[in-house]
PDB file of C-alpha atoms in Angstrom:
ATOM      1  CA  MET A 220       8.577  10.920   5.987  1.00 83.00           C
ATOM      2  CA  GLU A 221       6.108  12.015   8.609  1.00 84.00           C
ATOM      3  CA  ASP A 222       3.185  14.155   9.585  1.00 83.00           C
ATOM      4  CA  GLU A 223       1.888  15.236  13.001  1.00 87.00           C
ATOM      5  CA  HIS A 224       0.277  11.839  13.797  1.00 90.00           C
ATOM      6  CA  PHE A 225       2.460   9.211  12.146  1.00 93.00           C
ATOM      7  CA  PHE A 226       5.737   8.478  10.388  1.00 96.00           C
ATOM      8  CA  LEU A 227       6.705   6.169   7.531  1.00 97.00           C
ATOM      9  CA  LYS A 228       9.642   3.793   7.885  1.00 97.00           C
ATOM     10  CA  PRO A 229      10.975   1.368   5.248  1.00 97.00           C
ATOM     11  CA  LEU A 230       9.793  -2.166   5.987  1.00 97.00           C
ATOM     12  CA  ASP A 231      12.310  -4.870   6.847  1.00 95.00           C
ATOM     13  CA  THR A 232      12.339  -8.147   8.787  1.00 96.00           C
ATOM     14  CA  SER A 233      12.449  -6.265  12.105  1.00 96.00           C
ATOM     15  CA  HIS A 234       8.774  -5.523  11.422  1.00 97.00           C
ATOM     16  CA  SER A 235       7.794  -9.229  11.203  1.00 98.00           C
ATOM     17  CA  GLU A 236       6.001  -9.460  14.550  1.00 98.00           C
ATOM     18  CA  ALA A 237       4.226  -6.117  14.134  1.00 98.00           C
ATOM     19  CA  MET A 238       3.149  -7.026  10.584  1.00 98.00           C
ATOM     20  CA  LEU A 239       1.820 -10.367  11.789  1.00 98.00           C
ATOM     21  CA  GLN A 240      -0.181  -8.641  14.532  1.00 98.00           C
ATOM     22  CA  LEU A 241      -1.567  -6.081  12.067  1.00 98.00           C
ATOM     23  CA  GLU A 242      -2.610  -8.835   9.657  1.00 97.00           C
ATOM     24  CA  LEU A 243      -4.170 -10.990  12.388  1.00 97.00           C
ATOM     25  CA  ASP A 244      -6.051  -8.059  13.953  1.00 97.00           C
ATOM     26  CA  ASN A 245      -7.456  -7.046  10.554  1.00 97.00           C
ATOM     27  CA  ARG A 246      -7.686 -10.409   8.810  1.00 96.00           C
ATOM     28  CA  GLU A 247     -11.407 -10.314   8.091  1.00 93.00           C
ATOM     29  CA  PHE A 248     -11.363  -6.613   7.174  1.00 93.00           C
ATOM     30  CA  PHE A 249      -8.348  -6.830   4.822  1.00 94.00           C
ATOM     31  CA  GLN A 250      -9.572 -10.045   3.183  1.00 90.00           C
ATOM     32  CA  LYS A 251     -12.425  -8.139   1.509  1.00 88.00           C
ATOM     33  CA  PHE A 252      -9.871  -6.254  -0.594  1.00 89.00           C
ATOM     34  CA  THR A 253      -6.852  -8.552  -0.990  1.00 89.00           C
ATOM     35  CA  PRO A 254      -5.926 -11.733  -2.859  1.00 89.00           C
ATOM     36  CA  PHE A 255      -6.419 -15.036  -1.034  1.00 88.00           C
ATOM     37  CA  ARG A 256      -3.805 -15.595   1.645  1.00 92.00           C
ATOM     38  CA  ASP A 257      -2.952 -19.070   2.851  1.00 92.00           C
ATOM     39  CA  HIS A 258      -2.338 -20.201   6.426  1.00 94.00           C
ATOM     40  CA  GLU A 259       1.431 -19.621   6.130  1.00 96.00           C
ATOM     41  CA  PHE A 260       0.877 -15.894   5.486  1.00 96.00           C
ATOM     42  CA  TYR A 261      -0.538 -15.593   9.015  1.00 97.00           C
ATOM     43  CA  THR A 262       2.590 -16.940  10.710  1.00 97.00           C
ATOM     44  CA  LEU A 263       5.733 -15.187  11.874  1.00 97.00           C
ATOM     45  CA  GLU A 264       7.779 -17.099   9.313  1.00 98.00           C
ATOM     46  CA  GLY A 265       5.292 -16.130   6.604  1.00 97.00           C
ATOM     47  CA  GLN A 266       5.695 -12.459   7.457  1.00 98.00           C
ATOM     48  CA  ARG A 267       9.504 -12.768   7.546  1.00 98.00           C
ATOM     49  CA  GLU A 268       9.400 -14.301   4.077  1.00 97.00           C
ATOM     50  CA  ARG A 269       7.063 -11.552   2.851  1.00 97.00           C
ATOM     51  CA  LEU A 270       9.429  -8.867   4.175  1.00 98.00           C
ATOM     52  CA  ASN A 271      12.451 -10.623   2.642  1.00 98.00           C
ATOM     53  CA  VAL A 272      10.673 -10.579  -0.739  1.00 97.00           C
ATOM     54  CA  ILE A 273       9.970  -6.853  -0.266  1.00 97.00           C
ATOM     55  CA  LYS A 274      13.670  -6.279   0.467  1.00 96.00           C
ATOM     56  CA  SER A 275      14.668  -8.232  -2.661  1.00 97.00           C
ATOM     57  CA  MET A 276      12.219  -6.247  -4.770  1.00 97.00           C
ATOM     58  CA  GLN A 277      13.640  -2.998  -3.418  1.00 97.00           C
ATOM     59  CA  GLU A 278      17.182  -4.093  -4.265  1.00 96.00           C
ATOM     60  CA  LEU A 279      15.958  -4.659  -7.837  1.00 97.00           C
ATOM     61  CA  ASP A 280      14.285  -1.188  -7.875  1.00 97.00           C
ATOM     62  CA  HIS A 281      10.853  -2.808  -8.390  1.00 97.00           C
ATOM     63  CA  GLN A 282       9.153  -1.969  -5.081  1.00 98.00           C
ATOM     64  CA  TYR A 283       9.448   0.394  -2.105  1.00 98.00           C
ATOM     65  CA  SER A 284       7.363  -0.393   0.983  1.00 98.00           C
ATOM     66  CA  PHE A 285       6.920   1.566   4.190  1.00 98.00           C
ATOM     67  CA  GLY A 286       5.268   0.846   7.508  1.00 98.00           C
ATOM     68  CA  ILE A 287       2.871   3.472   8.866  1.00 98.00           C
ATOM     69  CA  HIS A 288       3.668   4.038  12.555  1.00 97.00           C
ATOM     70  CA  LEU A 289       1.896   6.170  15.146  1.00 96.00           C
ATOM     71  CA  LYS A 290       4.215   8.943  16.325  1.00 94.00           C
ATOM     72  CA  GLU A 291       3.259   8.718  19.988  1.00 92.00           C
ATOM     73  CA  SER A 292       3.730   4.954  20.406  1.00 95.00           C
ATOM     74  CA  GLY A 293       5.576   3.696  17.316  1.00 95.00           C
ATOM     75  CA  LYS A 294       2.783   1.140  16.759  1.00 97.00           C
ATOM     76  CA  LEU A 295       2.551  -0.198  13.185  1.00 98.00           C
ATOM     77  CA  ILE A 296      -0.947   0.617  11.890  1.00 98.00           C
ATOM     78  CA  GLY A 297      -0.554  -0.052   8.173  1.00 98.00           C
ATOM     79  CA  ASP A 298       1.701  -0.083   5.161  1.00 98.00           C
ATOM     80  CA  ILE A 299       2.021   1.591   1.792  1.00 98.00           C
ATOM     81  CA  SER A 300       3.975   0.471  -1.264  1.00 98.00           C
ATOM     82  CA  LEU A 301       5.071   1.584  -4.682  1.00 98.00           C
ATOM     83  CA  PHE A 302       5.369  -1.598  -6.741  1.00 97.00           C
ATOM     84  CA  LYS A 303       5.551  -2.780 -10.347  1.00 97.00           C
ATOM     85  CA  ILE A 304       7.981   0.052 -10.917  1.00 98.00           C
ATOM     86  CA  GLU A 305       8.985   0.473 -14.555  1.00 97.00           C
ATOM     87  CA  ARG A 306      11.853   2.741 -15.477  1.00 96.00           C
ATOM     88  CA  GLU A 307      12.599   4.354 -18.835  1.00 93.00           C
ATOM     89  CA  PRO A 308      10.678   5.104 -20.897  1.00 94.00           C
ATOM     90  CA  ALA A 309       7.564   4.712 -18.698  1.00 95.00           C
ATOM     91  CA  GLN A 310       8.818   5.879 -15.257  1.00 97.00           C
ATOM     92  CA  THR A 311       5.668   4.505 -13.625  1.00 98.00           C
ATOM     93  CA  GLY A 312       4.558   2.467 -10.644  1.00 98.00           C
ATOM     94  CA  MET A 313       1.499   1.141  -8.830  1.00 98.00           C
ATOM     95  CA  LEU A 314       0.402   2.253  -5.368  1.00 98.00           C
ATOM     96  CA  GLY A 315      -1.049  -0.090  -2.767  1.00 97.00           C
ATOM     97  CA  TYR A 316      -1.826   0.347   0.909  1.00 97.00           C
ATOM     98  CA  CYS A 317      -3.678  -0.935   3.938  1.00 96.00           C
ATOM     99  CA  LEU A 318      -4.586   0.631   7.265  1.00 97.00           C
ATOM    100  CA  ASP A 319      -5.776  -0.910  10.520  1.00 97.00           C
ATOM    101  CA  GLN A 320      -9.562  -0.615  10.424  1.00 96.00           C
ATOM    102  CA  HIS A 321      -9.568   1.276  13.761  1.00 95.00           C
ATOM    103  CA  TYR A 322      -7.698   4.190  12.143  1.00 96.00           C
ATOM    104  CA  ASN A 323      -9.929   4.585   9.083  1.00 93.00           C
ATOM    105  CA  GLY A 324     -11.707   7.910   8.682  1.00 92.00           C
ATOM    106  CA  LYS A 325      -9.047   9.987  10.460  1.00 92.00           C
ATOM    107  CA  GLY A 326      -7.315  11.281   7.321  1.00 93.00           C
ATOM    108  CA  TYR A 327      -4.173   9.213   7.961  1.00 95.00           C
ATOM    109  CA  MET A 328      -4.268   7.365   4.659  1.00 96.00           C
ATOM    110  CA  THR A 329      -4.929  10.473   2.581  1.00 97.00           C
ATOM    111  CA  GLN A 330      -1.905  12.124   4.166  1.00 96.00           C
ATOM    112  CA  THR A 331       0.160   8.929   3.745  1.00 97.00           C
ATOM    113  CA  VAL A 332      -0.716   8.765   0.040  1.00 98.00           C
ATOM    114  CA  LYS A 333       0.325  12.414  -0.356  1.00 97.00           C
ATOM    115  CA  LEU A 334       3.679  11.642   1.293  1.00 97.00           C
ATOM    116  CA  MET A 335       4.178   8.681  -1.059  1.00 97.00           C
ATOM    117  CA  ILE A 336       3.336  10.815  -4.083  1.00 98.00           C
ATOM    118  CA  SER A 337       6.091  13.230  -3.042  1.00 97.00           C
ATOM    119  CA  TYR A 338       8.488  10.326  -2.498  1.00 97.00           C
ATOM    120  CA  ALA A 339       7.603   8.770  -5.858  1.00 98.00           C
ATOM    121  CA  PHE A 340       7.972  11.986  -7.823  1.00 98.00           C
ATOM    122  CA  GLU A 341      10.824  13.697  -5.979  1.00 97.00           C
ATOM    123  CA  VAL A 342      12.996  10.770  -4.851  1.00 97.00           C
ATOM    124  CA  GLN A 343      12.166   7.965  -7.281  1.00 97.00           C
ATOM    125  CA  LYS A 344      11.628  10.395 -10.190  1.00 97.00           C
ATOM    126  CA  LEU A 345       8.497   8.629 -11.419  1.00 98.00           C
ATOM    127  CA  HIS A 346       6.299  10.306 -14.015  1.00 98.00           C
ATOM    128  CA  ARG A 347       3.057   8.451 -13.245  1.00 98.00           C
ATOM    129  CA  ILE A 348       1.512   6.499 -10.362  1.00 98.00           C
ATOM    130  CA  GLU A 349      -1.480   4.214 -10.837  1.00 98.00           C
ATOM    131  CA  ALA A 350      -3.802   2.573  -8.331  1.00 98.00           C
ATOM    132  CA  GLY A 351      -6.582   0.033  -8.775  1.00 97.00           C
ATOM    133  CA  VAL A 352      -9.524  -0.152  -6.366  1.00 96.00           C
ATOM    134  CA  MET A 353     -12.640  -2.317  -6.390  1.00 95.00           C
ATOM    135  CA  PRO A 354     -15.476   0.047  -7.385  1.00 96.00           C
ATOM    136  CA  HIS A 355     -17.444  -0.615  -4.182  1.00 93.00           C
ATOM    137  CA  ASN A 356     -14.469   0.497  -2.028  1.00 94.00           C
ATOM    138  CA  LYS A 357     -15.669   4.110  -1.964  1.00 94.00           C
ATOM    139  CA  GLY A 358     -13.421   5.066   0.971  1.00 94.00           C
ATOM    140  CA  SER A 359     -10.242   4.108  -0.860  1.00 96.00           C
ATOM    141  CA  ILE A 360     -11.365   5.850  -4.038  1.00 97.00           C
ATOM    142  CA  ARG A 361     -12.073   8.983  -1.982  1.00 97.00           C
ATOM    143  CA  VAL A 362      -8.585   8.799  -0.398  1.00 97.00           C
ATOM    144  CA  LEU A 363      -6.938   8.672  -3.821  1.00 98.00           C
ATOM    145  CA  GLU A 364      -9.059  11.479  -5.256  1.00 98.00           C
ATOM    146  CA  LYS A 365      -8.316  13.727  -2.248  1.00 97.00           C
ATOM    147  CA  ALA A 366      -4.616  13.069  -2.861  1.00 97.00           C
ATOM    148  CA  GLY A 367      -4.932  14.208  -6.488  1.00 97.00           C
ATOM    149  CA  PHE A 368      -5.560  10.974  -8.413  1.00 98.00           C
ATOM    150  CA  HIS A 369      -8.084  11.019 -11.258  1.00 98.00           C
ATOM    151  CA  LYS A 370     -10.282   8.166 -12.487  1.00 98.00           C
ATOM    152  CA  GLU A 371      -9.273   6.607 -15.783  1.00 97.00           C
ATOM    153  CA  GLY A 372     -11.690   3.715 -16.230  1.00 97.00           C
ATOM    154  CA  ILE A 373     -12.553   0.195 -15.162  1.00 97.00           C
ATOM    155  CA  ALA A 374     -10.120  -2.675 -15.582  1.00 96.00           C
ATOM    156  CA  VAL A 375     -12.521  -5.595 -16.032  1.00 97.00           C
ATOM    157  CA  LYS A 376     -11.804  -8.693 -13.934  1.00 96.00           C
ATOM    158  CA  SER A 377      -8.218  -7.541 -13.385  1.00 94.00           C
ATOM    159  CA  VAL A 378      -7.315  -8.903  -9.919  1.00 92.00           C
ATOM    160  CA  LYS A 379      -8.267 -12.150  -8.216  1.00 92.00           C
ATOM    161  CA  ILE A 380      -9.717 -11.299  -4.779  1.00 91.00           C
ATOM    162  CA  ASN A 381     -10.866 -14.163  -2.536  1.00 83.00           C
ATOM    163  CA  GLY A 382     -10.918 -16.552  -5.491  1.00 85.00           C
ATOM    164  CA  SER A 383     -12.965 -14.293  -7.816  1.00 91.00           C
ATOM    165  CA  TRP A 384     -11.750 -12.045 -10.606  1.00 96.00           C
ATOM    166  CA  GLU A 385     -12.799  -8.521  -9.630  1.00 95.00           C
ATOM    167  CA  ASP A 386     -13.160  -5.305 -11.624  1.00 96.00           C
ATOM    168  CA  HIS A 387     -10.974  -2.414 -10.478  1.00 97.00           C
ATOM    169  CA  GLN A 388     -11.465   1.313 -10.859  1.00 97.00           C
ATOM    170  CA  MET A 389      -8.163   2.570 -12.214  1.00 98.00           C
ATOM    171  CA  LEU A 390      -6.893   5.908 -10.985  1.00 98.00           C
ATOM    172  CA  ALA A 391      -3.665   7.749 -11.739  1.00 98.00           C
ATOM    173  CA  ILE A 392      -1.683  10.862 -10.953  1.00 98.00           C
ATOM    174  CA  ILE A 393       0.916  12.461 -13.215  1.00 98.00           C
ATOM    175  CA  ASN A 394       4.022  14.335 -12.114  1.00 96.00           C
ATOM    176  CA  ASN A 395       3.257  17.755 -13.563  1.00 89.00           C
ATOM    177  CA  ALA A 396       6.414  19.281 -12.049  1.00 83.00           C
ATOM    178  CA  GLU A 397       8.612  17.721 -14.731  1.00 70.00           C
TER     179      GLU A 397
END
């Protein structure tokens, strides 16, 4: 999957060093929107373990994760995942993503989300994709809406972020091509 500026590649342990660098370079920025991460997460071994878990989840058909790479250099600038995949009768999954803060505002994530919607509906045959975003994360909500997601409501205190239970705006998109 690709567009004119970047390509998506399934994540595996060969991405360990690049993932570590991405996480270290954006640690403070990402931490505003992610669960607490311990010291081990920010080590090469921690990233290898994370990518091994992703591989195991893919083998179980529960998660599909892709690195976002710049076309011109191959540099890893983010990742996007379909996770919590449920098959029949729901055929649903959750969408999550992150992007290096230096590439925000360029339309990369909106295009990436659109590519993942196509992948989810056409390849994985999902019926519905959901995403949860903290209400103050207006940029991420805008990305999802531009990609076709609609707001469904607030999930009160649904995810623990930095030690506090945070509300999340729930958004979804339905596969209308079925």
